[in-house]
Coordinates of N, CA and C in Angstrom, one line a residue:
M13 N 24.4 22.0 -65.7 CA 24.1 23.0 -64.8 C 23.8 22.6 -63.2
N14 N 24.5 23.2 -62.4 CA 23.9 23.2 -61.1 C 22.6 23.9 -60.7
Q15 N 21.6 23.1 -59.9 CA 20.6 23.6 -59.8 C 20.7 24.3 -58.4
I16 N 20.0 25.5 -58.3 CA 20.0 26.3 -57.3 C 19.0 25.7 -56.2
P17 N 19.3 25.4 -54.9 CA 18.7 24.6 -54.1 C 17.3 25.5 -53.7
T18 N 16.3 25.0 -53.4 CA 15.1 26.1 -53.1 C 15.1 26.3 -51.6
V19 N 15.2 27.6 -51.5 CA 15.1 28.0 -49.9 C 13.8 28.1 -49.5
Q20 N 13.4 27.2 -48.3 CA 12.0 27.5 -47.8 C 12.1 28.8 -46.7
K21 N 10.5 29.4 -46.8 CA 10.6 30.5 -46.0 C 11.0 30.3 -44.6
R22 N 11.8 31.1 -44.0 CA 12.4 31.0 -42.6 C 11.5 31.4 -41.7
T23 N 11.1 30.2 -40.8 CA 10.1 30.6 -39.7 C 10.9 31.1 -38.4
P24 N 10.4 32.4 -37.8 CA 11.2 32.9 -36.9 C 11.1 32.3 -35.6
I25 N 11.9 32.0 -34.7 CA 12.2 31.6 -33.4 C 10.9 32.4 -32.6
H26 N 10.1 31.8 -32.0 CA 9.1 32.5 -31.4 C 8.8 31.6 -29.8
T27 N 8.0 32.1 -29.1 CA 7.7 31.5 -27.7 C 6.3 30.8 -28.0
L28 N 6.3 29.5 -27.4 CA 5.1 28.8 -27.8 C 4.0 29.4 -27.0
P29 N 2.6 29.0 -27.3 CA 1.7 29.6 -26.5 C 1.6 28.6 -25.3
Q30 N 0.9 29.1 -24.3 CA 1.2 28.2 -22.8 C 0.4 26.9 -23.0
D31 N -0.5 27.0 -23.6 CA -1.4 25.6 -23.9 C -0.9 24.5 -24.5
V32 N 0.0 25.2 -25.8 CA 0.8 24.1 -26.6 C 2.1 23.7 -25.9
A33 N 2.7 24.7 -25.0 CA 4.0 24.2 -24.2 C 3.5 23.1 -23.1
E34 N 2.3 23.2 -22.6 CA 1.9 22.7 -21.5 C 1.4 20.9 -21.9
R35 N 0.9 21.0 -23.0 CA 0.6 19.7 -23.5 C 1.9 18.9 -24.0
I36 N 2.8 19.6 -24.6 CA 4.1 19.0 -24.9 C 4.9 18.6 -23.5
A37 N 4.8 19.6 -22.5 CA 5.4 19.1 -21.3 C 4.8 17.9 -20.8
A38 N 3.5 17.8 -20.6 CA 2.8 16.6 -20.2 C 3.1 15.4 -21.0
G39 N 3.5 15.3 -22.2 CA 4.0 14.2 -22.9 C 5.5 13.8 -22.3
E40 N 6.1 14.5 -21.5 CA 7.4 14.0 -21.0 C 7.0 13.2 -19.6
V41 N 5.9 13.5 -19.0 CA 5.5 12.7 -18.1 C 4.6 11.9 -18.1
I42 N 3.7 11.9 -19.0 CA 2.4 11.1 -19.2 C 2.4 10.6 -20.5
E43 N 3.3 9.4 -20.8 CA 3.5 8.6 -22.1 C 2.1 7.8 -22.4
R44 N 1.8 7.4 -21.6 CA 0.6 6.2 -21.7 C -0.3 6.2 -20.5
P45 N -1.3 5.4 -20.7 CA -2.3 5.3 -19.1 C -1.5 4.8 -18.0
V46 N -0.6 4.0 -18.2 CA 0.1 3.2 -17.1 C 0.8 4.5 -16.5
S47 N 1.2 5.2 -17.1 CA 2.0 6.7 -16.8 C 1.2 7.2 -15.4
V48 N 0.1 7.6 -15.9 CA -1.0 8.1 -14.9 C -1.3 7.4 -13.8
V49 N -1.4 6.0 -14.1 CA -1.5 5.1 -12.8 C -0.7 5.1 -11.7
K50 N 0.7 5.2 -12.4 CA 2.0 5.3 -11.7 C 2.1 6.4 -10.8
E51 N 1.8 7.6 -11.6 CA 1.9 8.8 -10.8 C 1.1 8.9 -9.6
L52 N -0.4 8.4 -9.8 CA -1.3 8.7 -8.8 C -1.2 7.7 -7.8
V53 N -0.8 6.4 -8.0 CA -0.5 5.2 -7.1 C 0.5 5.9 -6.0
E54 N 1.7 6.4 -6.7 CA 3.0 6.8 -6.1 C 2.4 8.0 -4.8
N55 N 1.4 9.0 -5.5 CA 1.2 9.9 -4.5 C 0.2 9.4 -3.3
A56 N -0.4 8.3 -3.7 CA -1.4 7.8 -2.6 C -0.5 7.1 -1.4
L57 N 0.8 6.6 -2.0 CA 1.5 5.8 -1.3 C 2.3 6.8 -0.3
D58 N 2.7 8.0 -0.8 CA 3.4 8.9 -0.3 C 2.4 9.7 0.8
A59 N 1.2 9.6 0.6 CA 0.1 10.2 1.6 C -0.1 9.3 2.5
E60 N 0.7 8.1 2.9 CA 0.4 7.1 3.9 C -0.5 6.2 3.8
A61 N -1.3 6.0 2.6 CA -2.5 5.3 2.5 C -2.3 3.9 3.0
H62 N -3.2 3.2 3.5 CA -3.4 1.8 3.7 C -4.0 1.1 2.8
E63 N -4.8 1.5 2.0 CA -5.6 0.9 0.8 C -5.6 1.8 -0.5
V64 N -5.4 1.1 -1.6 CA -5.4 2.2 -2.7 C -6.1 1.1 -3.7
R65 N -7.3 1.9 -4.3 CA -8.2 1.2 -5.2 C -8.0 1.6 -6.6
V66 N -7.6 1.1 -7.6 CA -7.5 1.5 -8.9 C -8.7 1.0 -9.8
E67 N -9.3 1.7 -10.6 CA -10.5 1.2 -11.6 C -9.8 1.9 -13.0
I68 N -10.1 1.2 -14.0 CA -9.7 1.6 -15.4 C -10.8 0.9 -16.3
R69 N -11.1 1.7 -17.4 CA -12.0 1.4 -18.3 C -11.3 1.9 -19.8
G70 N -11.5 1.1 -20.6 CA -10.9 1.4 -22.2 C -9.4 1.5 -22.1
G71 N -8.8 0.4 -21.4 CA -7.3 0.5 -21.4 C -6.8 1.7 -20.5
G72 N -7.7 2.4 -19.9 CA -7.1 3.6 -19.3 C -7.4 4.9 -19.9
L73 N -7.5 4.8 -21.1 CA -7.8 5.9 -22.1 C -9.3 6.5 -21.7
R74 N -10.4 5.6 -21.4 CA -11.7 6.4 -21.0 C -11.7 6.6 -19.9
L75 N -11.0 5.9 -18.8 CA -11.1 6.3 -17.3 C -10.3 5.5 -16.6
I76 N -9.6 6.3 -15.5 CA -9.0 5.8 -14.6 C -9.2 6.4 -13.3
R77 N -9.4 5.6 -12.5 CA -9.8 6.5 -10.8 C -8.9 5.7 -9.8
V78 N -8.1 6.4 -9.2 CA -7.5 5.9 -8.2 C -8.0 6.6 -6.7
T79 N -8.3 5.8 -5.9 CA -8.9 6.0 -4.4 C -8.0 5.7 -3.4
D80 N -7.7 6.4 -2.4 CA -7.0 5.9 -1.1 C -7.5 6.3 0.1
D81 N -7.0 5.8 1.3 CA -7.7 6.3 2.2 C -6.2 7.1 3.3
G82 N -5.4 7.7 2.3 CA -4.3 8.8 2.8 C -4.7 9.9 3.6
N83 N -3.8 10.6 3.8 CA -3.7 11.8 4.7 C -5.0 12.9 4.1
G84 N -5.0 13.0 2.5 CA -5.8 13.9 2.1 C -5.4 15.2 1.9
I85 N -5.8 16.0 0.9 CA -5.5 17.5 0.9 C -6.3 18.4 1.4
P86 N -6.0 19.4 2.1 CA -6.9 20.6 2.5 C -7.5 21.2 1.3
E87 N -8.9 21.9 1.5 CA -9.6 22.4 0.5 C -8.8 23.7 -0.1
D88 N -8.3 24.3 0.9 CA -7.6 25.7 0.4 C -6.1 25.4 -0.5
E89 N -6.0 24.1 -0.6 CA -4.5 23.6 -1.2 C -4.9 22.7 -2.6
L90 N -6.2 22.7 -2.8 CA -6.8 21.5 -3.6 C -6.2 22.3 -5.1
E91 N -6.5 23.5 -5.4 CA -6.2 23.9 -6.8 C -4.6 24.1 -6.8
R92 N -4.1 24.4 -5.8 CA -2.6 24.6 -5.9 C -2.0 23.1 -6.0
A93 N -2.4 22.2 -5.7 CA -2.1 20.6 -6.0 C -1.9 20.4 -7.4
C94 N -2.9 21.1 -8.3 CA -2.8 20.7 -9.5 C -2.1 21.8 -10.5
A95 N -1.4 22.7 -9.9 CA -0.4 23.4 -10.5 C 0.8 23.0 -10.6
R96 N 1.6 23.3 -11.8 CA 3.0 22.9 -12.0 C 3.7 23.3 -10.8
H97 N 4.8 22.4 -10.6 CA 6.0 22.6 -9.4 C 5.5 23.1 -8.2
T98 N 4.3 22.4 -7.7 CA 3.9 22.5 -6.3 C 4.0 21.3 -5.7
T99 N 4.5 21.3 -4.5 CA 4.8 20.1 -3.9 C 5.0 20.5 -2.2
S100 N 4.6 19.3 -1.5 CA 4.9 19.5 -0.3 C 6.1 18.7 0.5
K101 N 6.9 18.2 -0.5 CA 7.9 17.2 -0.2 C 9.5 17.9 -0.2
I102 N 9.2 18.8 -0.9 CA 10.8 19.7 -0.9 C 10.5 21.0 -1.0
S103 N 11.5 21.8 0.0 CA 11.5 23.4 -0.2 C 12.9 24.0 -0.5
S104 N 13.7 23.1 -0.8 CA 15.2 23.7 -1.1 C 15.9 22.7 -2.0
V105 N 16.9 23.0 -2.4 CA 17.7 22.0 -3.2 C 18.4 21.3 -2.5
E106 N 18.7 21.6 -1.3 CA 19.2 20.6 -0.5 C 18.5 19.4 0.3
D107 N 17.1 19.7 0.0 CA 16.1 18.5 0.2 C 16.2 17.4 -0.6
L108 N 16.8 17.8 -1.8 CA 17.1 16.6 -2.7 C 18.0 15.4 -2.3
D109 N 18.9 15.9 -1.2 CA 19.7 14.8 -1.1 C 19.0 13.8 0.1
H110 N 17.9 14.3 0.5 CA 17.4 13.6 1.8 C 16.0 13.1 1.3
L111 N 15.5 12.8 0.1 CA 14.3 12.2 -0.4 C 14.0 10.8 0.4
Y112 N 12.7 10.8 0.7 CA 12.0 9.9 1.1 C 10.7 9.3 1.0
T113 N 10.5 9.9 -0.4 CA 9.2 10.0 -1.3 C 9.3 9.2 -2.3
L114 N 8.2 9.0 -3.1 CA 8.5 8.2 -4.6 C 8.5 9.4 -5.3
G115 N 8.1 10.8 -5.1 CA 7.9 11.8 -6.0 C 8.4 13.0 -5.4
C116 N 8.5 14.2 -6.2 CA 8.8 15.4 -5.3 C 8.7 16.5 -6.2
R117 N 8.6 16.2 -7.7 CA 8.6 17.4 -8.7 C 7.4 18.2 -8.9
G118 N 6.2 17.7 -8.2 CA 5.0 18.6 -8.5 C 4.6 18.7 -9.7
E119 N 4.6 17.8 -10.5 CA 4.2 17.9 -12.0 C 3.1 16.7 -12.3
A120 N 3.0 15.8 -11.7 CA 2.0 14.8 -12.0 C 0.6 15.3 -12.4
R121 N 0.0 15.8 -11.4 CA -1.5 16.2 -11.7 C -1.6 17.4 -12.5
A122 N -0.8 18.2 -12.8 CA -0.8 19.2 -13.9 C -0.4 18.6 -15.1
S123 N 0.4 17.8 -15.2 CA 0.6 17.3 -16.6 C -0.8 16.3 -17.1
I124 N -1.3 15.6 -16.1 CA -2.8 14.9 -16.5 C -3.8 15.8 -16.8
A125 N -3.9 16.9 -16.1 CA -5.1 17.8 -16.1 C -4.7 18.2 -17.7
A126 N -3.6 18.7 -18.1 CA -3.3 19.1 -19.4 C -4.0 18.3 -20.6
V127 N -4.0 17.1 -20.5 CA -4.3 16.2 -21.6 C -5.4 15.3 -21.0
A128 N -6.3 15.6 -20.2 CA -7.3 14.9 -19.7 C -8.5 15.8 -19.1
E129 N -9.4 15.1 -18.5 CA -10.4 15.6 -17.6 C -10.1 15.2 -16.5
L130 N -9.7 16.0 -15.4 CA -9.1 15.5 -14.1 C -10.1 15.9 -13.0
T131 N -10.4 14.9 -12.1 CA -11.6 15.4 -11.0 C -10.7 14.8 -9.8
L132 N -10.5 16.0 -8.9 CA -9.9 15.5 -7.6 C -10.8 15.9 -6.5
V133 N -11.1 14.7 -5.8 CA -11.9 14.9 -4.6 C -11.2 14.2 -3.5
S134 N -11.1 15.1 -2.1 CA -10.2 14.9 -1.1 C -10.6 15.5 0.4
R135 N -10.6 14.9 1.1 CA -10.6 15.2 2.6 C -9.5 15.0 3.5
P136 N -9.1 16.0 4.5 CA -7.7 15.8 5.2 C -8.3 14.9 6.3
I137 N -7.3 14.1 6.8 CA -7.8 13.3 7.7 C -7.8 14.0 9.2
E138 N -7.4 15.2 9.1 CA -7.6 16.1 10.6 C -8.9 16.2 10.6
T139 N -9.8 16.4 9.5 CA -11.5 16.6 9.7 C -12.1 15.7 10.4
E140 N -11.6 14.5 10.4 CA -12.5 13.5 11.0 C -12.0 13.3 12.6
G141 N -11.2 14.1 13.1 CA -10.7 14.0 14.6 C -12.0 14.8 15.3
A142 N -12.3 14.3 16.6 CA -13.1 14.8 17.6 C -14.6 14.8 17.0
G143 N -14.9 14.0 16.2 CA -16.5 13.8 15.7 C -16.7 14.7 14.9
E144 N -15.8 15.6 14.0 CA -16.0 16.6 13.4 C -16.5 16.2 12.1
E145 N -17.6 16.9 11.5 CA -18.3 16.5 10.3 C -17.8 17.5 9.3
A146 N -17.5 16.8 8.0 CA -17.0 17.5 7.1 C -16.9 17.0 5.7
A147 N -17.4 17.8 4.7 CA -17.3 17.2 3.2 C -16.1 17.4 2.5
A148 N -15.9 16.4 1.8 CA -14.6 16.6 1.1 C -14.8 17.6 -0.2
A149 N -13.8 18.2 -0.4 CA -13.7 19.3 -1.5 C -13.4 18.5 -2.9
Q150 N -13.9 19.2 -3.9 CA -14.0 18.6 -5.2 C -13.5 19.8 -6.1
L151 N -12.6 19.2 -7.3 CA -12.2 20.3 -8.3 C -11.9 19.5 -9.6
T152 N -12.6 20.0 -10.3 CA -12.6 19.4 -12.2 C -11.7 20.3 -12.8
L153 N -10.7 19.8 -13.4 CA -10.1 20.5 -14.6 C -10.1 19.7 -16.1
R154 N -10.3 20.4 -16.9 CA -10.3 19.8 -18.2 C -9.1 20.6 -19.2
G155 N -8.2 19.9 -19.7 CA -7.3 20.7 -20.6 C -6.5 21.8 -19.6
G156 N -6.4 21.5 -18.3 CA -5.9 22.4 -17.4 C -6.5 23.7 -16.9
E157 N -7.9 23.8 -17.1 CA -8.5 24.8 -17.0 C -9.6 24.3 -15.8
V158 N -10.0 24.9 -14.9 CA -11.0 24.6 -14.1 C -12.4 24.7 -14.5
T159 N -13.0 23.7 -14.4 CA -14.4 23.6 -15.0 C -15.6 23.6 -13.8
L160 N -15.0 23.3 -12.5 CA -16.0 22.9 -11.3 C -15.5 22.8 -10.1
R161 N -16.2 23.3 -9.1 CA -15.7 23.2 -7.8 C -16.9 23.0 -6.9
G162 N -16.7 22.1 -6.1 CA -17.7 21.7 -5.1 C -17.5 20.7 -4.1
R163 N -18.6 20.0 -3.7 CA -18.2 19.2 -2.2 C -18.8 17.9 -2.3
R164 N -18.2 16.8 -1.7 CA -18.7 15.6 -2.1 C -18.4 14.9 -0.4
A165 N -19.4 14.1 -0.3 CA -19.4 13.2 0.9 C -18.4 12.1 0.7
R166 N -17.2 11.8 1.5 CA -16.5 10.7 1.3 C -15.6 10.8 2.8
L167 N -15.0 9.5 3.4 CA -14.1 9.6 4.4 C -12.9 10.2 4.1
H168 N -11.8 10.0 5.1 CA -10.4 11.0 4.6 C -10.0 10.2 3.7
G169 N -9.0 11.1 2.9 CA -8.4 10.1 1.9 C -8.5 11.1 0.5
T170 N -8.2 10.5 -0.6 CA -8.3 11.3 -1.8 C -8.8 10.3 -2.9
T171 N -9.4 10.7 -4.0 CA -10.0 10.0 -5.2 C -9.6 11.0 -6.3
V172 N -8.8 10.6 -7.3 CA -8.6 11.0 -8.5 C -9.1 10.2 -9.9
T173 N -10.0 11.1 -10.7 CA -10.6 10.4 -11.9 C -10.4 11.0 -13.0
V174 N -9.5 10.4 -13.6 CA -9.2 10.8 -14.9 C -9.9 10.4 -16.2
R175 N -10.7 11.1 -17.0 CA -11.5 10.8 -18.2 C -10.7 11.5 -19.4
D176 N -10.9 10.7 -20.7 CA -10.9 11.1 -21.9 C -9.1 11.4 -22.1
L177 N -8.3 10.6 -21.5 CA -7.0 10.7 -21.6 C -6.4 11.1 -23.1
F178 N -5.7 12.1 -23.4 CA -5.0 12.5 -24.6 C -6.1 12.8 -25.6
Y179 N -7.4 13.4 -25.1 CA -8.6 13.7 -25.9 C -8.0 15.0 -26.7
N180 N -7.1 16.1 -26.2 CA -6.9 17.0 -27.0 C -5.4 17.1 -27.6
V181 N -4.8 15.7 -27.5 CA -3.5 15.4 -28.2 C -3.9 14.2 -29.1
P182 N -4.3 14.4 -30.4 CA -4.4 13.3 -31.2 C -3.4 12.5 -31.7
A183 N -2.4 13.2 -31.9 CA -0.7 12.7 -32.3 C -0.6 11.5 -31.2
R184 N -0.7 11.8 -29.9 CA -0.4 10.9 -28.8 C -1.3 9.6 -28.8
L185 N -2.4 9.7 -29.3 CA -3.4 8.7 -29.3 C -3.0 7.7 -30.4
K186 N -2.4 8.2 -31.4 CA -2.1 7.2 -32.6 C -0.9 6.3 -32.1
F187 N -0.3 6.8 -31.2 CA 1.0 5.6 -30.7 C 0.5 4.7 -29.4
M188 N -0.8 5.1 -29.1 CA -1.6 3.8 -28.2 C -1.8 2.5 -28.7
R189 N -1.6 1.6 -27.9 CA -1.7 0.3 -28.2 C -3.2 -0.1 -27.9
G190 N -3.7 -1.2 -28.2 CA -5.2 -1.6 -28.0 C -5.2 -1.5 -26.6
A191 N -6.5 -1.5 -26.2 CA -6.9 -1.8 -24.7 C -6.2 -2.9 -23.9
R192 N -6.3 -3.9 -24.6 CA -5.7 -5.1 -24.0 C -4.3 -5.0 -23.5
T193 N -3.2 -4.1 -24.4 CA -2.0 -4.2 -24.2 C -1.9 -3.1 -23.0
E194 N -2.6 -2.0 -23.2 CA -2.4 -1.2 -21.9 C -2.8 -1.6 -20.7
T195 N -4.1 -2.4 -20.6 CA -4.3 -2.9 -19.4 C -3.5 -3.9 -18.7
G196 N -2.7 -4.6 -19.7 CA -1.7 -5.4 -19.2 C -0.6 -4.8 -18.7
H197 N -0.1 -3.6 -19.0 CA 0.9 -2.5 -18.6 C 0.5 -2.4 -17.0
I198 N -0.7 -1.9 -16.9 CA -1.0 -1.5 -15.5 C -1.3 -2.7 -14.7
L199 N -1.9 -3.7 -15.1 CA -1.8 -5.1 -14.2 C -0.3 -5.3 -13.7
Q200 N 0.6 -5.4 -14.6 CA 2.0 -5.6 -14.2 C 2.5 -4.4 -13.0
L201 N 2.2 -3.2 -13.4 CA 2.6 -2.0 -12.5 C 2.3 -2.3 -11.1
L202 N 0.8 -2.6 -11.2 CA 0.1 -2.9 -9.7 C 0.7 -4.1 -9.0
R203 N 1.0 -5.1 -9.8 CA 1.8 -6.2 -9.1 C 3.0 -5.7 -8.5
H204 N 3.9 -5.2 -9.2 CA 5.0 -4.6 -8.5 C 5.0 -3.9 -7.3
Y205 N 4.0 -2.8 -7.2 CA 3.9 -2.2 -6.0 C 3.0 -2.9 -4.9
A206 N 2.2 -3.9 -5.4 CA 1.8 -4.9 -4.1 C 2.8 -5.5 -3.5
I207 N 3.7 -6.0 -4.2 CA 4.8 -6.6 -3.9 C 5.8 -5.8 -3.0
G208 N 6.0 -4.7 -3.5 CA 7.0 -3.7 -2.8 C 6.4 -3.2 -1.6
Y209 N 5.0 -3.2 -1.5 CA 4.3 -2.6 -0.3 C 3.2 -3.6 0.3
P210 N 3.7 -4.6 0.7 CA 3.0 -5.9 1.2 C 1.9 -5.2 2.3
A211 N 2.2 -4.4 3.2 CA 1.4 -3.9 4.3 C 0.2 -3.2 3.7
V212 N 0.0 -2.9 2.2 CA -1.1 -1.9 1.9 C -2.0 -2.8 1.0
R213 N -3.1 -2.5 1.0 CA -4.1 -3.5 0.4 C -4.4 -2.8 -1.1
F214 N -4.2 -3.5 -2.0 CA -4.3 -3.0 -3.4 C -5.6 -3.7 -4.0
N215 N -6.3 -3.0 -5.0 CA -7.3 -3.6 -5.5 C -7.4 -2.7 -6.8
L216 N -7.5 -3.7 -8.0 CA -7.4 -3.3 -9.5 C -8.9 -3.7 -10.1
T217 N -9.7 -2.9 -10.6 CA -10.8 -3.2 -11.2 C -10.8 -3.0 -12.8
I218 N -11.0 -4.0 -13.6 CA -10.8 -3.5 -15.1 C -12.1 -3.7 -15.7
E219 N -12.7 -2.9 -16.2 CA -14.1 -3.1 -16.8 C -15.2 -3.5 -15.9
E220 N -14.8 -3.2 -14.6 CA -15.8 -3.8 -13.7 C -15.5 -4.8 -13.0
Q221 N -14.6 -5.7 -13.4 CA -14.2 -6.9 -12.9 C -13.1 -6.8 -12.2
T222 N -13.0 -7.7 -11.0 CA -11.8 -7.4 -10.2 C -10.6 -8.2 -10.8
A223 N -9.5 -7.6 -11.0 CA -8.3 -8.6 -11.5 C -7.2 -8.6 -10.7
L224 N -7.3 -7.7 -9.7 CA -6.0 -8.1 -8.6 C -6.6 -7.4 -7.0
Q225 N -6.3 -8.4 -6.1 CA -6.6 -8.1 -4.9 C -5.6 -8.5 -3.7
T226 N -5.2 -7.7 -3.1 CA -4.3 -8.0 -1.9 C -5.1 -7.7 -0.5
S227 N -4.5 -8.3 0.5 CA -5.0 -8.1 1.9 C -4.4 -7.2 2.6
G228 N -3.3 -6.9 2.3 CA -2.3 -6.0 2.9 C -1.8 -6.7 4.2
A229 N -1.5 -7.9 4.3 CA -1.0 -8.8 5.3 C 0.3 -8.1 5.9
G230 N 1.0 -7.7 5.0 CA 2.4 -7.2 5.6 C 3.7 -8.0 5.2
N231 N 3.6 -9.2 4.7 CA 4.8 -10.1 4.1 C 4.6 -10.4 2.7
A232 N 5.7 -10.4 2.1 CA 5.6 -10.8 0.5 C 5.3 -12.0 0.2
P233 N 5.4 -13.3 0.8 CA 4.9 -14.6 0.4 C 3.6 -14.4 0.5
T234 N 2.7 -13.7 1.3 CA 1.5 -14.0 1.3 C 1.0 -13.0 0.0
T235 N 1.3 -12.0 -0.1 CA 0.9 -11.2 -1.3 C 1.4 -11.6 -2.5
L236 N 2.5 -12.5 -2.8 CA 2.8 -13.2 -4.1 C 1.8 -14.3 -4.1
A237 N 1.4 -15.1 -3.1 CA -0.1 -16.0 -3.5 C -0.9 -15.4 -3.5
E238 N -1.3 -14.1 -3.1 CA -2.7 -13.7 -3.7 C -2.6 -13.1 -4.8
L239 N -1.4 -12.5 -5.4 CA -1.4 -12.0 -6.8 C -1.4 -13.0 -7.7
Y240 N -0.8 -14.1 -7.8 CA -0.8 -15.2 -8.5 C -1.6 -16.5 -8.4
H241 N -2.5 -16.5 -7.3 CA -3.1 -17.2 -7.3 C -2.8 -18.8 -7.3
L242 N -1.6 -18.9 -6.4 CA -1.0 -20.4 -6.3 C -0.6 -20.5 -4.9
P243 N -0.2 -21.7 -4.5 CA 0.3 -22.0 -3.1 C 1.8 -21.6 -2.9
L244 N 1.9 -20.2 -3.2 CA 3.5 -20.0 -3.3 C 4.3 -19.8 -2.0
A245 N 3.6 -19.7 -1.0 CA 4.3 -19.5 0.5 C 5.1 -20.5 0.7
E246 N 4.9 -21.8 0.3 CA 5.7 -23.1 0.8 C 6.8 -23.2 -0.2
M247 N 6.5 -22.5 -1.4 CA 7.5 -22.8 -2.6 C 8.6 -21.8 -2.9
L248 N 8.4 -20.8 -1.8 CA 9.5 -19.6 -2.0 C 10.4 -19.8 -0.8
H249 N 11.9 -19.4 -1.3 CA 13.0 -19.3 -0.3 C 13.6 -18.2 -0.4
P250 N 13.5 -17.4 0.9 CA 14.0 -16.1 1.0 C 15.6 -15.9 0.9
V251 N 16.1 -14.9 0.2 CA 17.3 -14.6 -0.2 C 17.6 -13.2 0.4
S252 N 18.8 -13.0 0.8 CA 19.3 -11.4 1.2 C 20.8 -11.5 0.8
L253 N 21.1 -10.0 0.7 CA 22.5 -9.8 0.5 C 22.7 -8.5 1.0
D254 N 24.0 -8.3 2.0 CA 24.1 -7.3 2.5 C 25.4 -6.7 1.6
A255 N 25.5 -5.6 0.9 CA 26.7 -5.0 0.2 C 27.2 -3.7 0.7
E256 N 28.3 -3.4 0.2 CA 28.6 -2.1 0.7 C 27.7 -1.1 0.7
H257 N 27.2 -0.9 -0.4 CA 26.1 0.4 -0.7 C 24.5 -0.1 -0.6
Y258 N 24.3 -1.0 -0.6 CA 22.9 -1.6 -0.6 C 22.7 -3.0 0.0
T259 N 21.3 -3.1 0.4 CA 20.9 -4.4 0.9 C 19.9 -4.8 0.0
L260 N 20.0 -6.0 -0.3 CA 19.0 -6.8 -1.2 C 18.2 -7.9 -0.4
H261 N 16.8 -8.0 -0.5 CA 16.1 -9.0 0.0 C 15.1 -9.4 -1.0
G262 N 14.9 -10.8 -1.2 CA 13.9 -11.4 -2.0 C 13.6 -12.7 -1.9
Y263 N 12.9 -13.2 -2.9 CA 12.4 -14.7 -3.0 C 12.7 -15.4 -4.0
I264 N 13.0 -16.6 -3.9 CA 13.2 -17.6 -5.0 C 12.5 -18.7 -5.2
G265 N 11.6 -19.1 -6.4 CA 10.8 -20.3 -6.3 C 11.6 -21.4 -6.6
N266 N 10.9 -22.3 -6.1 CA 11.7 -23.7 -6.3 C 11.4 -24.3 -7.7
S267 N 11.8 -25.6 -7.9 CA 11.7 -26.0 -9.1 C 10.3 -26.4 -9.5
A268 N 9.3 -26.7 -8.6 CA 7.9 -27.0 -8.8 C 7.2 -25.8 -9.4
L269 N 7.7 -24.8 -8.6 CA 7.1 -23.4 -9.0 C 7.4 -23.1 -10.6
A270 N 8.6 -23.1 -10.9 CA 9.0 -22.9 -12.3 C 8.5 -23.8 -13.2

């Protein structure tokens, strides 16, 4: 006899609660600690920072702090900067054809705040003109909710501190590698940005130990020498290619370096 298949109780289609939807959406942007570092460093570079300092602990799951000396965020825009789809980089669909920034979606800080505790301290560069004294504004969110507002002393620029990443998404934590692996991803990412932006001073501190530091000298050979602690400058040969749709510039190491 043919058995009649068991029919499971049908679950009706429904709208997800906002907090659940936000945690799922955050996973599309923030996959692991290095995703947080990438988004925050790109924000710093878009803010025309000359120095970017990154501090991590516990592979980035316990703490990520990115500090820059960029343009900063006005106090009345601080909370808006942590909401979804808020940006100063585009205003219309046509703007997407003329992007000159590393990001424009306005989702990074909101996605991070949905799955961690995020503290944003920022002071606009305009407040330091003409000897004006002004404190930086501070805003803390945990799980997407504002928990603290205040003021802190600092020069112009922005500091973003992320603690307890994925504390409210245990399923995501299960897929995280060890602290050493996550740290390696972050170190490799910072090396790439340091080479791509040789005029910016980069500093990476891992468990309170300096792991990467560049001078912002403005040329790639010097930056490569600083990153890899080798006499690279005299071992590198520049290469360039001008094609129809792109231009390529880079360096090739000689046999001694290989």
